[in-house]
XYZ file of C-alpha atoms in Angstrom:
248
model
C 0.000 0.000 0.000
C 2.890 2.391 0.799
C 4.367 1.751 -2.652
C 1.031 2.577 -4.253
C 0.927 5.836 -2.322
C 4.433 6.709 -3.525
C 3.370 6.045 -7.117
C 0.378 8.337 -6.653
C 2.660 11.061 -5.295
C 4.933 10.717 -8.330
C 1.960 11.071 -10.627
C 0.884 14.215 -8.785
C 4.380 15.677 -9.130
C 4.386 14.960 -12.848
C 1.009 16.636 -13.201
C 2.355 19.731 -11.422
C 5.427 19.834 -13.676
C 3.264 19.640 -16.764
C 1.151 22.556 -15.522
C 4.163 24.716 -14.757
C 6.159 23.829 -17.890
C 3.738 22.991 -20.736
C 5.470 21.543 -23.801
C 4.835 19.407 -26.819
C 1.530 19.094 -28.601
C -0.467 19.708 -25.459
C 1.205 23.122 -24.897
C 0.595 24.181 -28.477
C -3.069 23.155 -28.290
C -3.513 25.227 -25.150
C -2.085 28.346 -26.834
C -4.204 27.847 -29.931
C -7.305 27.500 -27.817
C -6.632 30.761 -25.983
C -6.003 32.651 -29.202
C -9.119 31.274 -30.785
C -11.268 32.221 -27.836
C -10.128 35.831 -28.005
C -10.667 36.085 -31.766
C -9.585 38.975 -33.928
C -9.719 41.377 -30.988
C -6.793 39.556 -29.394
C -4.737 39.873 -32.571
C -5.480 43.603 -32.746
C -4.511 44.057 -29.107
C -1.241 42.220 -29.649
C -0.459 44.418 -32.646
C -1.117 47.585 -30.639
C 1.056 46.298 -27.805
C 3.880 45.546 -30.240
C 3.582 49.016 -31.749
C 4.074 50.564 -28.313
C 7.550 49.048 -28.066
C 8.472 50.573 -31.428
C 7.466 54.136 -30.592
C 9.804 56.856 -29.335
C 8.989 60.355 -28.113
C 11.411 62.836 -29.696
C 11.345 66.394 -28.354
C 13.527 69.466 -28.733
C 13.536 69.226 -32.531
C 14.150 72.588 -34.259
C 10.816 74.091 -35.304
C 11.766 74.439 -38.966
C 12.680 70.755 -39.419
C 10.242 68.775 -41.586
C 8.863 65.275 -41.141
C 10.930 64.065 -44.086
C 14.102 65.501 -42.528
C 13.412 63.733 -39.240
C 12.877 60.455 -41.074
C 16.011 60.934 -43.157
C 18.114 61.715 -40.068
C 17.182 58.409 -38.427
C 17.415 56.352 -41.595
C 20.911 57.712 -42.238
C 21.801 55.753 -39.093
C 20.032 52.636 -40.465
C 17.058 53.158 -38.145
C 14.094 52.403 -40.385
C 11.050 54.595 -39.682
C 7.500 53.355 -40.239
C 5.576 56.513 -39.325
C 6.017 59.955 -37.748
C 3.393 61.996 -35.921
C 4.572 65.617 -35.738
C 2.762 67.660 -33.090
C 1.686 71.200 -34.006
C 0.335 74.286 -32.267
C -3.475 74.305 -32.554
C -3.696 78.017 -33.345
C -0.973 78.352 -36.006
C -0.448 74.765 -37.120
C 3.307 75.238 -36.800
C 5.503 72.358 -35.709
C 6.018 72.248 -31.928
C 9.367 70.483 -32.095
C 7.852 67.228 -30.808
C 7.345 64.036 -32.790
C 6.204 60.503 -32.000
C 8.317 58.245 -34.186
C 7.237 54.671 -34.899
C 10.159 52.528 -36.012
C 9.989 49.384 -38.124
C 11.443 47.275 -35.299
C 11.737 47.425 -31.521
C 15.528 47.166 -31.919
C 15.573 50.336 -34.033
C 13.463 52.125 -31.408
C 15.893 51.082 -28.672
C 18.840 52.363 -30.723
C 17.076 55.698 -31.256
C 17.087 56.280 -27.487
C 20.827 56.967 -27.802
C 19.863 60.270 -29.456
C 18.746 61.634 -26.084
C 20.783 64.764 -25.311
C 22.107 65.045 -28.876
C 22.369 68.592 -30.213
C 20.514 69.436 -33.424
C 21.146 72.990 -34.667
C 21.441 74.424 -31.181
C 18.629 72.436 -29.574
C 19.072 69.387 -27.363
C 16.941 66.419 -28.321
C 14.890 64.432 -25.838
C 14.493 60.784 -26.859
C 12.364 58.618 -24.578
C 10.135 55.594 -24.852
C 6.712 56.903 -25.826
C 4.685 57.746 -22.726
C 1.166 59.120 -22.058
C 0.700 62.813 -22.789
C 0.631 63.651 -19.082
C 4.242 62.458 -18.747
C 5.714 64.065 -21.861
C 5.969 67.711 -20.675
C 7.918 66.691 -17.561
C 10.666 65.171 -19.671
C 11.292 68.169 -21.903
C 13.403 69.990 -19.297
C 15.634 67.047 -18.409
C 18.620 67.845 -20.684
C 18.631 71.479 -19.550
C 18.673 70.569 -15.860
C 21.498 68.049 -16.326
C 23.911 70.599 -17.873
C 26.693 71.410 -15.441
C 28.607 74.658 -15.209
C 32.089 74.614 -16.721
C 34.704 76.269 -14.540
C 35.908 79.577 -15.957
C 33.230 79.986 -18.626
C 30.645 82.767 -18.623
C 28.422 81.663 -21.486
C 24.754 80.692 -21.233
C 22.714 78.756 -23.768
C 19.246 80.272 -24.221
C 16.682 78.179 -26.083
C 12.924 77.879 -26.733
C 12.852 81.470 -27.947
C 10.046 82.930 -30.016
C 11.203 83.501 -33.589
C 10.310 87.186 -33.229
C 12.982 87.670 -30.546
C 15.857 89.959 -31.526
C 19.238 90.510 -29.889
C 17.925 93.750 -28.415
C 14.831 92.156 -26.851
C 16.888 89.239 -25.532
C 19.383 91.578 -23.871
C 16.508 93.539 -22.349
C 14.932 90.392 -20.891
C 18.089 89.426 -18.968
C 17.441 91.791 -16.083
C 20.344 92.447 -13.725
C 22.869 90.881 -16.122
C 25.746 92.677 -17.834
C 25.968 91.113 -21.273
C 29.266 91.061 -23.148
C 28.152 89.414 -26.393
C 25.091 87.722 -27.922
C 25.388 85.162 -30.710
C 21.961 84.536 -32.211
C 21.488 81.081 -33.761
C 20.621 81.553 -37.442
C 20.223 79.347 -40.488
C 23.430 79.322 -42.520
C 21.620 79.579 -45.829
C 18.579 81.770 -45.151
C 19.890 83.733 -42.161
C 16.588 83.180 -40.339
C 16.613 83.001 -36.555
C 16.443 79.440 -35.200
C 15.065 80.153 -31.746
C 18.234 79.945 -29.662
C 21.273 82.018 -28.722
C 24.570 81.869 -26.837
C 25.055 84.777 -24.445
C 28.433 85.681 -22.929
C 28.463 87.699 -19.715
C 30.983 90.065 -18.149
C 31.191 88.306 -14.773
C 30.276 85.014 -13.107
C 27.532 86.685 -11.084
C 25.916 87.863 -14.325
C 25.887 84.292 -15.612
C 24.351 83.001 -12.385
C 21.674 85.697 -12.493
C 20.819 84.750 -16.074
C 20.486 81.055 -15.237
C 18.164 81.953 -12.372
C 15.823 83.481 -14.980
C 15.228 80.064 -16.562
C 11.546 79.765 -17.482
C 10.936 83.517 -17.743
C 8.272 84.382 -20.316
C 9.402 86.241 -23.421
C 6.883 86.796 -26.211
C 4.667 83.996 -24.933
C 7.374 81.347 -24.515
C 9.274 80.276 -21.413
C 12.990 80.750 -22.032
C 15.225 77.782 -21.271
C 18.474 79.148 -19.874
C 21.354 76.928 -18.849
C 25.135 76.883 -18.795
C 26.762 76.387 -22.192
C 28.025 72.832 -22.597
C 31.664 71.921 -22.073
C 31.986 70.864 -25.699
C 30.986 74.279 -26.978
C 33.230 76.087 -24.539
C 36.182 73.907 -25.514
C 35.680 74.748 -29.180
C 35.529 78.466 -28.378
C 38.734 78.265 -26.367
C 40.531 76.378 -29.127
C 39.436 78.988 -31.674
C 40.694 81.704 -29.353
C 44.038 79.984 -28.909
C 44.465 79.651 -32.645
C 43.754 83.330 -33.114
C 46.296 84.310 -30.455
C 48.859 81.796 -31.596
C 49.062 79.882 -28.345
C 48.185 80.207 -24.688
C 46.566 77.813 -22.266
């Protein structure tokens, strides 16, 4: 009788293993049955779920860039794009600098995340896995907040400017700051303003005051003011050294 009980226990264990690790024809039948019970709705849901993993939120794109240019930029890096949804301002219809990019594969979408923080004509891109609209605005400021001050430099990067802003109006908006030089970001071919500028100040305290004005409204847009990146400062120093013929 004890042996019979042991055999029964073994059978129970085998049954448990089969439930936890289905395989063979039985496992396939189970999957087919589930799919069939859900019908076409299940297939549609699976397709939508798969699409989610191929979508990337891309912000900080220059306002004058077109959908075709965004697609071309990614495909130049062998990241095949299936679709692009460019967000626009409801009143003017102008591009907001935000696009939801659907890639052909999840692998391409993952690779596109490496573009986060990349500079495109003076603007810093934000590349994140696509999230609900309520989350998107919180991510736009991330690259600006992460920029660290470079010792010895007195240059601020000012972005998200209205295209009607001029050097004179920008200088006037930087209250309490003594400005040494303003370099407005313009298109090399057309000369049109691109919505950003580099501002050099006379003293460190002027730079700090300017950074404290981050978010200040100018012509209906909140200015994004941060320290100029180390890479830009290095290039400026190298150019200066070349002009002087040496130096540190």
